[in-house]
mmCIF file of C-alpha atoms in Angstrom:
data_model
loop_
_atom_site.group_PDB
_atom_site.id
_atom_site.type_symbol
_atom_site.label_atom_id
_atom_site.label_comp_id
_atom_site.label_asym_id
_atom_site.label_seq_id
_atom_site.Cartn_x
_atom_site.Cartn_y
_atom_site.Cartn_z
ATOM 1 C CA MET T 46 99.700 95.100 128.591
ATOM 2 C CA LYS T 47 101.912 93.390 126.440
ATOM 3 C CA THR T 48 100.134 93.243 122.834
ATOM 4 C CA ILE T 49 101.544 90.293 119.843
ATOM 5 C CA GLY T 50 100.542 89.555 116.546
ATOM 6 C CA ILE T 51 99.954 86.638 114.717
ATOM 7 C CA THR T 52 101.030 86.508 111.680
ATOM 8 C CA GLY T 53 101.267 83.803 108.861
ATOM 9 C CA GLY T 54 100.522 82.927 104.760
ATOM 10 C CA ILE T 55 97.330 81.411 104.207
ATOM 11 C CA GLY T 56 96.514 78.779 105.306
ATOM 12 C CA SER T 57 98.785 78.718 107.857
ATOM 13 C CA GLY T 58 97.091 78.131 110.645
ATOM 14 C CA LYS T 59 96.487 81.540 112.281
ATOM 15 C CA SER T 60 92.972 81.077 113.319
ATOM 16 C CA VAL T 61 93.986 77.801 114.802
ATOM 17 C CA VAL T 62 96.304 79.063 116.766
ATOM 18 C CA SER T 63 93.929 82.366 117.832
ATOM 19 C CA THR T 64 91.227 79.728 118.998
ATOM 20 C CA ILE T 65 94.080 77.256 120.969
ATOM 21 C CA LEU T 66 95.257 81.202 122.717
ATOM 22 C CA LYS T 67 91.365 82.006 123.005
ATOM 23 C CA ILE T 68 90.345 78.759 124.776
ATOM 24 C CA LEU T 69 93.472 79.091 127.022
ATOM 25 C CA ASN T 70 91.254 83.028 127.985
ATOM 26 C CA TYR T 71 93.542 85.023 126.123
ATOM 27 C CA SER T 72 92.070 88.049 123.674
ATOM 28 C CA VAL T 73 91.871 87.513 120.610
ATOM 29 C CA TYR T 74 91.432 90.436 117.965
ATOM 30 C CA ASP T 75 90.921 88.737 114.179
ATOM 31 C CA SER T 76 91.991 91.795 112.289
ATOM 32 C CA ASP T 77 90.450 90.625 108.584
ATOM 33 C CA SER T 78 87.470 89.383 109.970
ATOM 34 C CA GLN T 79 87.162 93.042 111.623
ATOM 35 C CA ALA T 80 87.671 94.390 108.419
ATOM 36 C CA LYS T 81 85.441 92.290 107.015
ATOM 37 C CA GLN T 82 82.776 93.814 109.247
ATOM 38 C CA LEU T 83 84.179 97.495 109.241
ATOM 39 C CA MET T 84 83.680 97.424 105.383
ATOM 40 C CA ILE T 85 80.114 97.406 106.158
ATOM 41 C CA THR T 86 79.312 99.751 109.437
ATOM 42 C CA SER T 87 82.318 101.974 108.778
ATOM 43 C CA PRO T 88 80.723 105.625 107.206
ATOM 44 C CA VAL T 89 84.261 106.299 106.894
ATOM 45 C CA ILE T 90 85.259 103.387 104.876
ATOM 46 C CA LYS T 91 81.885 103.261 103.317
ATOM 47 C CA SER T 92 82.648 106.232 101.301
ATOM 48 C CA GLU T 93 86.080 106.068 100.626
ATOM 49 C CA LEU T 94 85.190 102.950 98.731
ATOM 50 C CA LYS T 95 82.520 104.508 96.817
ATOM 51 C CA THR T 96 84.764 107.288 95.892
ATOM 52 C CA LEU T 97 87.596 104.554 94.709
ATOM 53 C CA ILE T 98 84.996 102.161 93.315
ATOM 54 C CA GLY T 99 82.119 103.564 92.367
ATOM 55 C CA GLU T 100 78.687 103.924 93.920
ATOM 56 C CA ASP T 101 77.926 99.880 92.808
ATOM 57 C CA ALA T 102 80.996 99.283 95.575
ATOM 58 C CA TYR T 103 78.024 98.629 97.503
ATOM 59 C CA VAL T 104 74.740 96.548 97.316
ATOM 60 C CA GLY T 105 72.132 98.279 99.753
ATOM 61 C CA ASP T 106 73.877 98.564 102.722
ATOM 62 C CA MET T 107 75.357 95.658 101.866
ATOM 63 C CA LEU T 108 79.318 95.304 100.183
ATOM 64 C CA ASN T 109 79.537 94.481 96.416
ATOM 65 C CA LYS T 110 82.119 91.477 96.999
ATOM 66 C CA PRO T 111 82.451 89.915 93.762
ATOM 67 C CA LEU T 112 83.108 94.251 92.602
ATOM 68 C CA LEU T 113 86.160 94.745 95.193
ATOM 69 C CA SER T 114 87.469 91.687 94.282
ATOM 70 C CA SER T 115 88.179 91.786 90.681
ATOM 71 C CA TYR T 116 89.453 95.162 91.666
ATOM 72 C CA VAL T 117 91.749 94.708 94.256
ATOM 73 C CA PHE T 118 92.872 91.305 92.204
ATOM 74 C CA THR T 119 93.546 93.459 89.148
ATOM 75 C CA SER T 120 96.336 95.734 90.108
ATOM 76 C CA GLU T 121 98.759 96.210 92.991
ATOM 77 C CA GLU T 122 97.943 99.546 93.164
ATOM 78 C CA ASN T 123 94.302 99.243 93.516
ATOM 79 C CA ARG T 124 94.925 96.463 96.200
ATOM 80 C CA GLU T 125 97.005 99.262 98.022
ATOM 81 C CA ARG T 126 94.358 101.348 97.449
ATOM 82 C CA VAL T 127 91.456 99.590 99.177
ATOM 83 C CA ASN T 128 93.809 98.709 101.772
ATOM 84 C CA SER T 129 94.901 102.055 102.371
ATOM 85 C CA ILE T 130 91.283 103.089 103.294
ATOM 86 C CA VAL T 131 90.234 100.060 105.478
ATOM 87 C CA HIS T 132 94.125 99.508 107.287
ATOM 88 C CA PRO T 133 92.938 102.753 109.572
ATOM 89 C CA GLN T 134 90.090 101.808 109.857
ATOM 90 C CA VAL T 135 91.142 98.825 111.520
ATOM 91 C CA ARG T 136 93.906 100.145 114.089
ATOM 92 C CA ILE T 137 91.536 102.569 115.747
ATOM 93 C CA HIS T 138 89.327 99.462 116.150
ATOM 94 C CA PHE T 139 91.921 97.449 117.641
ATOM 95 C CA ALA T 140 93.150 100.831 119.475
ATOM 96 C CA GLU T 141 89.424 100.769 121.109
ATOM 97 C CA TRP T 142 89.016 97.153 121.900
ATOM 98 C CA LYS T 143 92.079 96.954 123.265
ATOM 99 C CA GLN T 144 91.425 99.838 125.686
ATOM 100 C CA LYS T 145 88.544 97.433 126.931
ATOM 101 C CA GLN T 146 90.823 94.353 127.235
ATOM 102 C CA ALA T 147 91.571 93.311 131.472
ATOM 103 C CA SER T 148 93.963 90.389 130.721
ATOM 104 C CA GLU T 149 98.379 91.030 130.394
ATOM 105 C CA ILE T 150 98.187 90.432 127.265
ATOM 106 C CA VAL T 151 96.587 90.705 124.088
ATOM 107 C CA PHE T 152 97.091 89.179 120.655
ATOM 108 C CA ILE T 153 95.782 90.437 117.594
ATOM 109 C CA GLU T 154 95.440 88.080 114.445
ATOM 110 C CA SER T 155 96.926 89.244 110.953
ATOM 111 C CA ALA T 156 97.775 87.690 107.203
ATOM 112 C CA ILE T 157 98.871 91.152 106.571
ATOM 113 C CA LEU T 158 100.538 92.191 110.141
ATOM 114 C CA PHE T 159 103.878 94.320 108.801
ATOM 115 C CA GLU T 160 101.842 95.765 105.086
ATOM 116 C CA SER T 161 98.838 97.198 107.362
ATOM 117 C CA GLY T 162 101.447 98.096 109.595
ATOM 118 C CA LEU T 163 99.690 96.898 112.690
ATOM 119 C CA ASN T 164 103.314 95.383 113.471
ATOM 120 C CA ASN T 165 103.620 99.200 114.800
ATOM 121 C CA ASP T 166 101.201 98.150 117.747
ATOM 122 C CA VAL T 167 102.288 95.300 118.626
ATOM 123 C CA ASP T 168 105.396 94.377 121.331
ATOM 124 C CA ALA T 169 106.071 90.731 119.887
ATOM 125 C CA VAL T 170 104.984 88.754 116.361
ATOM 126 C CA TRP T 171 104.617 85.530 116.607
ATOM 127 C CA CYS T 172 104.843 83.943 112.522
ATOM 128 C CA VAL T 173 102.750 80.917 111.994
ATOM 129 C CA CYS T 174 104.559 78.789 109.271
ATOM 130 C CA ALA T 175 103.680 75.529 107.128
ATOM 131 C CA ASP T 176 105.179 73.651 104.556
ATOM 132 C CA LYS T 177 103.602 75.077 101.176
ATOM 133 C CA ASP T 178 101.389 72.103 99.869
ATOM 134 C CA VAL T 179 99.827 71.619 103.641
ATOM 135 C CA ARG T 180 98.183 75.551 102.941
ATOM 136 C CA ILE T 181 97.746 74.490 99.387
ATOM 137 C CA GLU T 182 95.962 71.818 100.297
ATOM 138 C CA ARG T 183 94.076 73.352 103.488
ATOM 139 C CA VAL T 184 92.921 76.400 101.366
ATOM 140 C CA MET T 185 91.910 74.216 99.125
ATOM 141 C CA MET T 186 89.567 72.058 100.931
ATOM 142 C CA ARG T 187 88.641 75.315 103.409
ATOM 143 C CA ASN T 188 87.639 77.389 100.372
ATOM 144 C CA SER T 189 86.796 75.435 97.390
ATOM 145 C CA ILE T 190 88.849 77.064 94.990
ATOM 146 C CA SER T 191 91.948 76.008 92.300
ATOM 147 C CA LYS T 192 95.264 75.063 92.993
ATOM 148 C CA GLN T 193 96.198 77.792 90.583
ATOM 149 C CA GLU T 194 94.172 80.345 92.795
ATOM 150 C CA VAL T 195 95.817 79.023 95.821
ATOM 151 C CA LEU T 196 98.827 79.358 94.280
ATOM 152 C CA ALA T 197 98.059 83.804 93.426
ATOM 153 C CA ARG T 198 96.388 84.177 96.664
ATOM 154 C CA ILE T 199 99.732 83.340 98.677
ATOM 155 C CA ASN T 200 101.963 84.841 95.510
ATOM 156 C CA SER T 201 100.535 88.148 96.403
ATOM 157 C CA GLN T 202 101.702 88.320 100.658
ATOM 158 C CA MET T 203 104.515 88.550 102.034
ATOM 159 C CA SER T 204 107.083 85.767 101.107
ATOM 160 C CA ASP T 205 106.930 83.467 104.458
ATOM 161 C CA ASP T 206 111.386 84.766 104.969
ATOM 162 C CA GLU T 207 110.652 87.782 104.918
ATOM 163 C CA VAL T 208 107.681 87.188 108.008
ATOM 164 C CA ILE T 209 110.208 84.922 109.975
ATOM 165 C CA ALA T 210 112.863 87.607 109.561
ATOM 166 C CA LYS T 211 110.992 90.604 110.981
ATOM 167 C CA SER T 212 109.035 87.680 113.532
ATOM 168 C CA ASP T 213 110.158 86.888 116.977
ATOM 169 C CA CYS T 214 108.538 83.794 117.160
ATOM 170 C CA ILE T 215 107.564 80.709 115.110
ATOM 171 C CA ILE T 216 105.307 78.391 115.307
ATOM 172 C CA ASP T 217 105.123 75.281 113.326
ATOM 173 C CA ASN T 218 101.909 74.097 112.348
ATOM 174 C CA SER T 219 102.996 71.075 109.536
ATOM 175 C CA GLY T 220 101.507 68.791 112.263
ATOM 176 C CA LYS T 221 105.228 67.726 112.860
ATOM 177 C CA ILE T 222 105.125 69.554 116.829
ATOM 178 C CA SER T 223 102.576 69.844 119.331
ATOM 179 C CA LEU T 224 100.875 73.930 118.621
ATOM 180 C CA LEU T 225 99.307 73.698 122.358
ATOM 181 C CA LYS T 226 103.341 73.322 122.992
ATOM 182 C CA GLN T 227 105.055 75.250 121.543
ATOM 183 C CA ILE T 228 102.061 78.024 122.660
ATOM 184 C CA LYS T 229 102.410 77.603 125.918
ATOM 185 C CA ASN T 230 106.294 77.447 125.621
ATOM 186 C CA ASN T 231 106.462 80.701 123.922
ATOM 187 C CA LEU T 232 103.551 82.645 126.375
ATOM 188 C CA ASN T 233 106.653 81.802 129.429
ATOM 189 C CA ILE T 234 108.769 84.505 126.911
ATOM 190 C CA TYR T 235 106.395 86.886 128.297
#
């Protein structure tokens, strides 16, 4: 079984590529949504986040998202502390999910594939790219946030050049080239 990572900056269109792959009957693990789910369901994550941030990290069984966000965006060290709690559990969950898949190729979508170490669990990496202005516009509309907030998120991620340099295939999602054609051409490699 081949495992392919799908990554790219915020607003690049990773989820669109994943949706197309699902339509083509490929299994895709969405690490971002799984991480959010695991932050609610994993006793290990809950315990470690409470130790790190305090008992207020959860209100009942629900994650205190505003508190977590303010903690994470206060400093790079805080973001790394939270990631060091969440990402190992995501990797374990992904490995368990992968064992249940029957297809020859499976995909994992992750905005922070390299930063989380998930790149060590894949055979190849596809980077989804889009022009910065396009990404900013997409995220502003999708998340109802300001341009400054989008830029802060973009700047907190690994640069496009760094991700592209580490990737095996590039998918241009600026709207100039057919995504389906690019995806099928990349699939032909495997």
